[in-house]
Amino acid sequence: ARNAWRLRAESDPSLFGAYIEFPASLGIEFDFVLVDGRARSLCARAGFALLRPGGVVLLHDAQRAEYHDAMRAIGRPIFLEPWVLGQVCFVRKSDA
């Protein structure tokens, strides 16, 4: 049941809406966004939208397949290896 809830949190913004939207409420852009916590797929997308050109989103535990589509949706992810647990992945926002 815990795993089902965790997977649901990756696609259902109603579970963590305020958590996901909080950084946007600050009204600033970021050079770097670290995503490590709940609703990582949704947070990665929201964080990417707040990046300045050339900024980077870094995702922790990127070895989990449930995050791969979200990272590909925002750009070209680079997975740092050879980690199996705790792997990181980053996507850089275009300068244009």
PDB file of N, CA and C in Angstrom:
ATOM      1  N   ALA A   1       0.829  -1.194   0.000  1.00  0.00           N
ATOM      2  CA  ALA A   1       0.000   0.000   0.000  1.00  0.00           C
ATOM      3  C   ALA A   1       0.878   1.264   0.000  1.00  0.00           C
ATOM      4  N   ARG A   2       1.985   1.220   0.765  1.00  0.00           N
ATOM      5  CA  ARG A   2       2.868   2.390   0.832  1.00  0.00           C
ATOM      6  C   ARG A   2       3.468   2.685  -0.539  1.00  0.00           C
ATOM      7  N   ASN A   3       3.886   1.658  -1.253  1.00  0.00           N
ATOM      8  CA  ASN A   3       4.472   1.850  -2.570  1.00  0.00           C
ATOM      9  C   ASN A   3       3.437   2.396  -3.552  1.00  0.00           C
ATOM     10  N   ALA A   4       2.205   1.922  -3.476  1.00  0.00           N
ATOM     11  CA  ALA A   4       1.138   2.413  -4.360  1.00  0.00           C
ATOM     12  C   ALA A   4       0.900   3.902  -4.112  1.00  0.00           C
ATOM     13  N   TRP A   5       0.910   4.307  -2.849  1.00  0.00           N
ATOM     14  CA  TRP A   5       0.707   5.728  -2.525  1.00  0.00           C
ATOM     15  C   TRP A   5       1.871   6.560  -3.051  1.00  0.00           C
ATOM     16  N   ARG A   6       3.109   6.063  -2.886  1.00  0.00           N
ATOM     17  CA  ARG A   6       4.284   6.779  -3.369  1.00  0.00           C
ATOM     18  C   ARG A   6       4.233   6.949  -4.882  1.00  0.00           C
ATOM     19  N   LEU A   7       3.829   5.909  -5.597  1.00  0.00           N
ATOM     20  CA  LEU A   7       3.707   6.006  -7.053  1.00  0.00           C
ATOM     21  C   LEU A   7       2.596   6.965  -7.450  1.00  0.00           C
ATOM     22  N   ARG A   8       1.491   6.962  -6.719  1.00  0.00           N
ATOM     23  CA  ARG A   8       0.392   7.888  -7.010  1.00  0.00           C
ATOM     24  C   ARG A   8       0.837   9.338  -6.832  1.00  0.00           C
ATOM     25  N   ALA A   9       1.693   9.582  -5.853  1.00  0.00           N
ATOM     26  CA  ALA A   9       2.178  10.945  -5.591  1.00  0.00           C
ATOM     27  C   ALA A   9       2.987  11.492  -6.758  1.00  0.00           C
ATOM     28  N   GLU A  10       3.506  10.617  -7.624  1.00  0.00           N
ATOM     29  CA  GLU A  10       4.281  11.062  -8.786  1.00  0.00           C
ATOM     30  C   GLU A  10       3.412  11.622  -9.904  1.00  0.00           C
ATOM     31  N   SER A  11       2.121  11.328  -9.880  1.00  0.00           N
ATOM     32  CA  SER A  11       1.251  11.780 -10.970  1.00  0.00           C
ATOM     33  C   SER A  11      -0.010  12.499 -10.520  1.00  0.00           C
ATOM     34  N   ASP A  12      -0.264  12.537  -9.232  1.00  0.00           N
ATOM     35  CA  ASP A  12      -1.480  13.164  -8.713  1.00  0.00           C
ATOM     36  C   ASP A  12      -1.111  14.399  -7.894  1.00  0.00           C
ATOM     37  N   PRO A  13      -1.153  15.584  -8.532  1.00  0.00           N
ATOM     38  CA  PRO A  13      -0.737  16.794  -7.819  1.00  0.00           C
ATOM     39  C   PRO A  13      -1.620  17.156  -6.620  1.00  0.00           C
ATOM     40  N   SER A  14      -2.801  16.556  -6.514  1.00  0.00           N
ATOM     41  CA  SER A  14      -3.664  16.883  -5.377  1.00  0.00           C
ATOM     42  C   SER A  14      -3.081  16.380  -4.053  1.00  0.00           C
ATOM     43  N   LEU A  15      -2.200  15.393  -4.097  1.00  0.00           N
ATOM     44  CA  LEU A  15      -1.617  14.867  -2.862  1.00  0.00           C
ATOM     45  C   LEU A  15      -0.614  15.828  -2.231  1.00  0.00           C
ATOM     46  N   PHE A  16       0.135  16.550  -3.053  1.00  0.00           N
ATOM     47  CA  PHE A  16       1.187  17.437  -2.546  1.00  0.00           C
ATOM     48  C   PHE A  16       1.156  18.795  -3.233  1.00  0.00           C
ATOM     49  N   GLY A  17      -0.021  19.284  -3.562  1.00  0.00           N
ATOM     50  CA  GLY A  17      -0.147  20.523  -4.320  1.00  0.00           C
ATOM     51  C   GLY A  17       0.603  21.695  -3.709  1.00  0.00           C
ATOM     52  N   ALA A  18       0.406  21.965  -2.442  1.00  0.00           N
ATOM     53  CA  ALA A  18       1.063  23.112  -1.801  1.00  0.00           C
ATOM     54  C   ALA A  18       2.577  22.920  -1.769  1.00  0.00           C
ATOM     55  N   TYR A  19       3.020  21.702  -1.553  1.00  0.00           N
ATOM     56  CA  TYR A  19       4.446  21.358  -1.518  1.00  0.00           C
ATOM     57  C   TYR A  19       5.086  21.607  -2.877  1.00  0.00           C
ATOM     58  N   ILE A  20       4.419  21.158  -3.933  1.00  0.00           N
ATOM     59  CA  ILE A  20       4.924  21.308  -5.297  1.00  0.00           C
ATOM     60  C   ILE A  20       4.943  22.769  -5.723  1.00  0.00           C
ATOM     61  N   GLU A  21       3.919  23.504  -5.362  1.00  0.00           N
ATOM     62  CA  GLU A  21       3.754  24.885  -5.817  1.00  0.00           C
ATOM     63  C   GLU A  21       4.487  25.915  -4.974  1.00  0.00           C
ATOM     64  N   PHE A  22       4.965  25.552  -3.793  1.00  0.00           N
ATOM     65  CA  PHE A  22       5.584  26.538  -2.900  1.00  0.00           C
ATOM     66  C   PHE A  22       6.709  27.337  -3.549  1.00  0.00           C
ATOM     67  N   PRO A  23       7.684  26.714  -4.200  1.00  0.00           N
ATOM     68  CA  PRO A  23       8.774  27.521  -4.777  1.00  0.00           C
ATOM     69  C   PRO A  23       8.288  28.604  -5.742  1.00  0.00           C
ATOM     70  N   ALA A  24       7.243  28.322  -6.508  1.00  0.00           N
ATOM     71  CA  ALA A  24       6.699  29.330  -7.433  1.00  0.00           C
ATOM     72  C   ALA A  24       6.120  30.520  -6.671  1.00  0.00           C
ATOM     73  N   SER A  25       5.645  30.282  -5.451  1.00  0.00           N
ATOM     74  CA  SER A  25       5.059  31.365  -4.658  1.00  0.00           C
ATOM     75  C   SER A  25       6.098  32.393  -4.218  1.00  0.00           C
ATOM     76  N   LEU A  26       7.378  32.036  -4.305  1.00  0.00           N
ATOM     77  CA  LEU A  26       8.441  32.956  -3.916  1.00  0.00           C
ATOM     78  C   LEU A  26       8.676  34.044  -4.954  1.00  0.00           C
ATOM     79  N   GLY A  27       8.216  33.798  -6.186  1.00  0.00           N
ATOM     80  CA  GLY A  27       8.334  34.802  -7.235  1.00  0.00           C
ATOM     81  C   GLY A  27       9.752  35.043  -7.727  1.00  0.00           C
ATOM     82  N   ILE A  28      10.603  34.039  -7.648  1.00  0.00           N
ATOM     83  CA  ILE A  28      11.985  34.191  -8.115  1.00  0.00           C
ATOM     84  C   ILE A  28      12.350  33.048  -9.064  1.00  0.00           C
ATOM     85  N   GLU A  29      13.416  33.262  -9.815  1.00  0.00           N
ATOM     86  CA  GLU A  29      13.965  32.212 -10.661  1.00  0.00           C
ATOM     87  C   GLU A  29      15.186  31.626  -9.964  1.00  0.00           C
ATOM     88  N   PHE A  30      15.545  30.426 -10.361  1.00  0.00           N
ATOM     89  CA  PHE A  30      16.646  29.719  -9.731  1.00  0.00           C
ATOM     90  C   PHE A  30      17.694  29.330 -10.760  1.00  0.00           C
ATOM     91  N   ASP A  31      18.940  29.218 -10.317  1.00  0.00           N
ATOM     92  CA  ASP A  31      20.021  28.679 -11.140  1.00  0.00           C
ATOM     93  C   ASP A  31      20.116  27.166 -10.971  1.00  0.00           C
ATOM     94  N   PHE A  32      19.679  26.670  -9.822  1.00  0.00           N
ATOM     95  CA  PHE A  32      19.820  25.260  -9.485  1.00  0.00           C
ATOM     96  C   PHE A  32      18.633  24.819  -8.651  1.00  0.00           C
ATOM     97  N   VAL A  33      18.075  23.653  -8.988  1.00  0.00           N
ATOM     98  CA  VAL A  33      16.972  23.074  -8.222  1.00  0.00           C
ATOM     99  C   VAL A  33      17.344  21.636  -7.889  1.00  0.00           C
ATOM    100  N   LEU A  34      17.351  21.294  -6.609  1.00  0.00           N
ATOM    101  CA  LEU A  34      17.584  19.926  -6.154  1.00  0.00           C
ATOM    102  C   LEU A  34      16.236  19.313  -5.813  1.00  0.00           C
ATOM    103  N   VAL A  35      15.941  18.177  -6.423  1.00  0.00           N
ATOM    104  CA  VAL A  35      14.681  17.480  -6.170  1.00  0.00           C
ATOM    105  C   VAL A  35      14.996  16.199  -5.412  1.00  0.00           C
ATOM    106  N   ASP A  36      14.543  16.152  -4.160  1.00  0.00           N
ATOM    107  CA  ASP A  36      14.760  14.991  -3.296  1.00  0.00           C
ATOM    108  C   ASP A  36      13.693  15.045  -2.229  1.00  0.00           C
ATOM    109  N   GLY A  37      12.711  14.219  -2.331  1.00  0.00           N
ATOM    110  CA  GLY A  37      11.619  14.236  -1.365  1.00  0.00           C
ATOM    111  C   GLY A  37      10.420  13.533  -1.948  1.00  0.00           C
ATOM    112  N   ARG A  38       9.283  14.095  -1.792  1.00  0.00           N
ATOM    113  CA  ARG A  38       8.036  13.514  -2.297  1.00  0.00           C
ATOM    114  C   ARG A  38       7.692  14.105  -3.662  1.00  0.00           C
ATOM    115  N   ALA A  39       6.860  13.390  -4.391  1.00  0.00           N
ATOM    116  CA  ALA A  39       6.324  13.853  -5.684  1.00  0.00           C
ATOM    117  C   ALA A  39       7.438  14.361  -6.601  1.00  0.00           C
ATOM    118  N   ARG A  40       8.508  13.625  -6.692  1.00  0.00           N
ATOM    119  CA  ARG A  40       9.694  14.096  -7.410  1.00  0.00           C
ATOM    120  C   ARG A  40       9.432  14.376  -8.882  1.00  0.00           C
ATOM    121  N   SER A  41       8.622  13.565  -9.529  1.00  0.00           N
ATOM    122  CA  SER A  41       8.339  13.818 -10.949  1.00  0.00           C
ATOM    123  C   SER A  41       7.664  15.174 -11.131  1.00  0.00           C
ATOM    124  N   LEU A  42       6.684  15.450 -10.297  1.00  0.00           N
ATOM    125  CA  LEU A  42       5.969  16.726 -10.386  1.00  0.00           C
ATOM    126  C   LEU A  42       6.859  17.888  -9.949  1.00  0.00           C
ATOM    127  N   CYS A  43       7.674  17.671  -8.938  1.00  0.00           N
ATOM    128  CA  CYS A  43       8.577  18.719  -8.466  1.00  0.00           C
ATOM    129  C   CYS A  43       9.654  19.035  -9.506  1.00  0.00           C
ATOM    130  N   ALA A  44      10.143  18.018 -10.204  1.00  0.00           N
ATOM    131  CA  ALA A  44      11.150  18.261 -11.242  1.00  0.00           C
ATOM    132  C   ALA A  44      10.575  19.146 -12.342  1.00  0.00           C
ATOM    133  N   ARG A  45       9.363  18.873 -12.738  1.00  0.00           N
ATOM    134  CA  ARG A  45       8.718  19.682 -13.780  1.00  0.00           C
ATOM    135  C   ARG A  45       8.474  21.110 -13.297  1.00  0.00           C
ATOM    136  N   ALA A  46       7.975  21.232 -12.080  1.00  0.00           N
ATOM    137  CA  ALA A  46       7.713  22.565 -11.527  1.00  0.00           C
ATOM    138  C   ALA A  46       9.023  23.328 -11.336  1.00  0.00           C
ATOM    139  N   GLY A  47      10.045  22.660 -10.853  1.00  0.00           N
ATOM    140  CA  GLY A  47      11.339  23.300 -10.650  1.00  0.00           C
ATOM    141  C   GLY A  47      11.972  23.739 -11.952  1.00  0.00           C
ATOM    142  N   PHE A  48      11.857  22.915 -12.971  1.00  0.00           N
ATOM    143  CA  PHE A  48      12.418  23.263 -14.278  1.00  0.00           C
ATOM    144  C   PHE A  48      11.787  24.546 -14.812  1.00  0.00           C
ATOM    145  N   ALA A  49      10.498  24.715 -14.596  1.00  0.00           N
ATOM    146  CA  ALA A  49       9.803  25.923 -15.056  1.00  0.00           C
ATOM    147  C   ALA A  49      10.331  27.180 -14.369  1.00  0.00           C
ATOM    148  N   LEU A  50      10.925  27.030 -13.197  1.00  0.00           N
ATOM    149  CA  LEU A  50      11.425  28.177 -12.430  1.00  0.00           C
ATOM    150  C   LEU A  50      12.897  28.481 -12.686  1.00  0.00           C
ATOM    151  N   LEU A  51      13.539  27.665 -13.515  1.00  0.00           N
ATOM    152  CA  LEU A  51      14.966  27.861 -13.778  1.00  0.00           C
ATOM    153  C   LEU A  51      15.223  29.028 -14.714  1.00  0.00           C
ATOM    154  N   ARG A  52      16.324  29.716 -14.462  1.00  0.00           N
ATOM    155  CA  ARG A  52      16.850  30.683 -15.420  1.00  0.00           C
ATOM    156  C   ARG A  52      17.454  29.897 -16.586  1.00  0.00           C
ATOM    157  N   PRO A  53      17.609  30.515 -17.751  1.00  0.00           N
ATOM    158  CA  PRO A  53      18.322  29.842 -18.843  1.00  0.00           C
ATOM    159  C   PRO A  53      19.709  29.402 -18.376  1.00  0.00           C
ATOM    160  N   GLY A  54      20.077  28.187 -18.723  1.00  0.00           N
ATOM    161  CA  GLY A  54      21.363  27.627 -18.304  1.00  0.00           C
ATOM    162  C   GLY A  54      21.325  26.952 -16.950  1.00  0.00           C
ATOM    163  N   GLY A  55      20.194  27.053 -16.250  1.00  0.00           N
ATOM    164  CA  GLY A  55      20.062  26.434 -14.930  1.00  0.00           C
ATOM    165  C   GLY A  55      19.935  24.923 -15.008  1.00  0.00           C
ATOM    166  N   VAL A  56      20.041  24.278 -13.849  1.00  0.00           N
ATOM    167  CA  VAL A  56      20.063  22.822 -13.777  1.00  0.00           C
ATOM    168  C   VAL A  56      19.085  22.309 -12.723  1.00  0.00           C
ATOM    169  N   VAL A  57      18.364  21.249 -13.097  1.00  0.00           N
ATOM    170  CA  VAL A  57      17.570  20.465 -12.142  1.00  0.00           C
ATOM    171  C   VAL A  57      18.349  19.194 -11.871  1.00  0.00           C
ATOM    172  N   LEU A  58      18.557  18.875 -10.597  1.00  0.00           N
ATOM    173  CA  LEU A  58      19.243  17.653 -10.193  1.00  0.00           C
ATOM    174  C   LEU A  58      18.252  16.799  -9.418  1.00  0.00           C
ATOM    175  N   LEU A  59      18.087  15.559  -9.845  1.00  0.00           N
ATOM    176  CA  LEU A  59      17.162  14.626  -9.213  1.00  0.00           C
ATOM    177  C   LEU A  59      17.933  13.551  -8.474  1.00  0.00           C
ATOM    178  N   HIS A  60      17.600  13.347  -7.206  1.00  0.00           N
ATOM    179  CA  HIS A  60      18.197  12.274  -6.409  1.00  0.00           C
ATOM    180  C   HIS A  60      17.348  11.010  -6.536  1.00  0.00           C
ATOM    181  N   ASP A  61      17.973   9.865  -6.427  1.00  0.00           N
ATOM    182  CA  ASP A  61      17.330   8.554  -6.596  1.00  0.00           C
ATOM    183  C   ASP A  61      16.791   8.368  -8.009  1.00  0.00           C
ATOM    184  N   ALA A  62      17.547   8.861  -8.963  1.00  0.00           N
ATOM    185  CA  ALA A  62      17.131   8.834 -10.367  1.00  0.00           C
ATOM    186  C   ALA A  62      17.123   7.432 -10.964  1.00  0.00           C
ATOM    187  N   GLN A  63      17.616   6.433 -10.239  1.00  0.00           N
ATOM    188  CA  GLN A  63      17.573   5.065 -10.739  1.00  0.00           C
ATOM    189  C   GLN A  63      16.140   4.522 -10.768  1.00  0.00           C
ATOM    190  N   ARG A  64      15.218   5.179 -10.074  1.00  0.00           N
ATOM    191  CA  ARG A  64      13.829   4.715 -10.030  1.00  0.00           C
ATOM    192  C   ARG A  64      13.133   5.039 -11.352  1.00  0.00           C
ATOM    193  N   ALA A  65      12.640   4.024 -11.998  1.00  0.00           N
ATOM    194  CA  ALA A  65      12.047   4.157 -13.335  1.00  0.00           C
ATOM    195  C   ALA A  65      10.872   5.123 -13.371  1.00  0.00           C
ATOM    196  N   GLU A  66      10.170   5.280 -12.268  1.00  0.00           N
ATOM    197  CA  GLU A  66       8.992   6.152 -12.275  1.00  0.00           C
ATOM    198  C   GLU A  66       9.336   7.633 -12.486  1.00  0.00           C
ATOM    199  N   TYR A  67      10.613   7.991 -12.377  1.00  0.00           N
ATOM    200  CA  TYR A  67      11.017   9.380 -12.592  1.00  0.00           C
ATOM    201  C   TYR A  67      11.519   9.646 -14.011  1.00  0.00           C
ATOM    202  N   HIS A  68      11.810   8.623 -14.757  1.00  0.00           N
ATOM    203  CA  HIS A  68      12.461   8.789 -16.059  1.00  0.00           C
ATOM    204  C   HIS A  68      11.629   9.584 -17.067  1.00  0.00           C
ATOM    205  N   ASP A  69      10.330   9.313 -17.155  1.00  0.00           N
ATOM    206  CA  ASP A  69       9.491  10.053 -18.108  1.00  0.00           C
ATOM    207  C   ASP A  69       9.460  11.542 -17.799  1.00  0.00           C
ATOM    208  N   ALA A  70       9.382  11.888 -16.523  1.00  0.00           N
ATOM    209  CA  ALA A  70       9.350  13.305 -16.146  1.00  0.00           C
ATOM    210  C   ALA A  70      10.646  14.000 -16.530  1.00  0.00           C
ATOM    211  N   MET A  71      11.758  13.338 -16.309  1.00  0.00           N
ATOM    212  CA  MET A  71      13.045  13.949 -16.650  1.00  0.00           C
ATOM    213  C   MET A  71      13.204  14.085 -18.165  1.00  0.00           C
ATOM    214  N   ARG A  72      12.724  13.106 -18.902  1.00  0.00           N
ATOM    215  CA  ARG A  72      12.784  13.202 -20.359  1.00  0.00           C
ATOM    216  C   ARG A  72      11.823  14.269 -20.892  1.00  0.00           C
ATOM    217  N   ALA A  73      10.736  14.501 -20.189  1.00  0.00           N
ATOM    218  CA  ALA A  73       9.758  15.503 -20.619  1.00  0.00           C
ATOM    219  C   ALA A  73      10.322  16.921 -20.518  1.00  0.00           C
ATOM    220  N   ILE A  74      11.256  17.152 -19.604  1.00  0.00           N
ATOM    221  CA  ILE A  74      11.790  18.507 -19.447  1.00  0.00           C
ATOM    222  C   ILE A  74      13.080  18.737 -20.220  1.00  0.00           C
ATOM    223  N   GLY A  75      13.713  17.677 -20.701  1.00  0.00           N
ATOM    224  CA  GLY A  75      14.957  17.868 -21.438  1.00  0.00           C
ATOM    225  C   GLY A  75      15.675  16.566 -21.678  1.00  0.00           C
ATOM    226  N   ARG A  76      16.975  16.681 -21.859  1.00  0.00           N
ATOM    227  CA  ARG A  76      17.810  15.496 -22.089  1.00  0.00           C
ATOM    228  C   ARG A  76      18.535  15.151 -20.790  1.00  0.00           C
ATOM    229  N   PRO A  77      18.018  14.176 -20.060  1.00  0.00           N
ATOM    230  CA  PRO A  77      18.632  13.837 -18.766  1.00  0.00           C
ATOM    231  C   PRO A  77      19.985  13.163 -18.923  1.00  0.00           C
ATOM    232  N   ILE A  78      20.861  13.485 -18.006  1.00  0.00           N
ATOM    233  CA  ILE A  78      22.167  12.836 -17.922  1.00  0.00           C
ATOM    234  C   ILE A  78      22.202  12.115 -16.577  1.00  0.00           C
ATOM    235  N   PHE A  79      22.335  10.801 -16.644  1.00  0.00           N
ATOM    236  CA  PHE A  79      22.368   9.961 -15.452  1.00  0.00           C
ATOM    237  C   PHE A  79      23.818   9.685 -15.084  1.00  0.00           C
ATOM    238  N   LEU A  80      24.217  10.098 -13.896  1.00  0.00           N
ATOM    239  CA  LEU A  80      25.575   9.832 -13.438  1.00  0.00           C
ATOM    240  C   LEU A  80      25.635   8.409 -12.905  1.00  0.00           C
ATOM    241  N   GLU A  81      26.586   7.682 -13.377  1.00  0.00           N
ATOM    242  CA  GLU A  81      26.712   6.269 -13.024  1.00  0.00           C
ATOM    243  C   GLU A  81      28.082   6.026 -12.419  1.00  0.00           C
ATOM    244  N   PRO A  82      28.296   4.927 -11.782  1.00  0.00           N
ATOM    245  CA  PRO A  82      27.628   3.625 -11.842  1.00  0.00           C
ATOM    246  C   PRO A  82      26.673   3.371 -10.690  1.00  0.00           C
ATOM    247  N   TRP A  83      26.189   4.357  -9.993  1.00  0.00           N
ATOM    248  CA  TRP A  83      25.355   4.140  -8.810  1.00  0.00           C
ATOM    249  C   TRP A  83      24.090   3.379  -9.141  1.00  0.00           C
ATOM    250  N   VAL A  84      23.709   2.522  -8.220  1.00  0.00           N
ATOM    251  CA  VAL A  84      22.466   1.770  -8.347  1.00  0.00           C
ATOM    252  C   VAL A  84      21.428   2.367  -7.403  1.00  0.00           C
ATOM    253  N   LEU A  85      21.862   2.766  -6.230  1.00  0.00           N
ATOM    254  CA  LEU A  85      20.992   3.433  -5.262  1.00  0.00           C
ATOM    255  C   LEU A  85      21.538   4.829  -5.031  1.00  0.00           C
ATOM    256  N   GLY A  86      20.657   5.799  -4.990  1.00  0.00           N
ATOM    257  CA  GLY A  86      21.089   7.167  -4.771  1.00  0.00           C
ATOM    258  C   GLY A  86      21.657   7.820  -6.013  1.00  0.00           C
ATOM    259  N   GLN A  87      21.378   7.243  -7.171  1.00  0.00           N
ATOM    260  CA  GLN A  87      21.880   7.815  -8.418  1.00  0.00           C
ATOM    261  C   GLN A  87      21.316   9.224  -8.609  1.00  0.00           C
ATOM    262  N   VAL A  88      22.100  10.078  -9.233  1.00  0.00           N
ATOM    263  CA  VAL A  88      21.609  11.411  -9.562  1.00  0.00           C
ATOM    264  C   VAL A  88      21.517  11.570 -11.075  1.00  0.00           C
ATOM    265  N   CYS A  89      20.637  12.453 -11.453  1.00  0.00           N
ATOM    266  CA  CYS A  89      20.393  12.756 -12.857  1.00  0.00           C
ATOM    267  C   CYS A  89      20.207  14.258 -12.939  1.00  0.00           C
ATOM    268  N   PHE A  90      20.683  14.867 -14.013  1.00  0.00           N
ATOM    269  CA  PHE A  90      20.431  16.292 -14.157  1.00  0.00           C
ATOM    270  C   PHE A  90      19.991  16.633 -15.572  1.00  0.00           C
ATOM    271  N   VAL A  91      19.258  17.732 -15.638  1.00  0.00           N
ATOM    272  CA  VAL A  91      18.805  18.300 -16.901  1.00  0.00           C
ATOM    273  C   VAL A  91      19.135  19.781 -16.863  1.00  0.00           C
ATOM    274  N   ARG A  92      19.783  20.248 -17.892  1.00  0.00           N
ATOM    275  CA  ARG A  92      20.140  21.663 -18.004  1.00  0.00           C
ATOM    276  C   ARG A  92      19.148  22.367 -18.918  1.00  0.00           C
ATOM    277  N   LYS A  93      18.702  23.526 -18.500  1.00  0.00           N
ATOM    278  CA  LYS A  93      17.787  24.331 -19.309  1.00  0.00           C
ATOM    279  C   LYS A  93      18.578  25.084 -20.369  1.00  0.00           C
ATOM    280  N   SER A  94      18.073  25.092 -21.553  1.00  0.00           N
ATOM    281  CA  SER A  94      18.739  25.756 -22.675  1.00  0.00           C
ATOM    282  C   SER A  94      18.982  27.234 -22.357  1.00  0.00           C
ATOM    283  N   ASP A  95      20.078  27.758 -22.929  1.00  0.00           N
ATOM    284  CA  ASP A  95      20.384  29.188 -22.780  1.00  0.00           C
ATOM    285  C   ASP A  95      19.456  30.060 -23.604  1.00  0.00           C
ATOM    286  N   ALA A  96      18.803  29.492 -24.577  1.00  0.00           N
ATOM    287  CA  ALA A  96      17.942  30.278 -25.487  1.00  0.00           C
ATOM    288  C   ALA A  96      16.614  30.626 -24.858  1.00  0.00           C
TER     289      ALA A  96
END
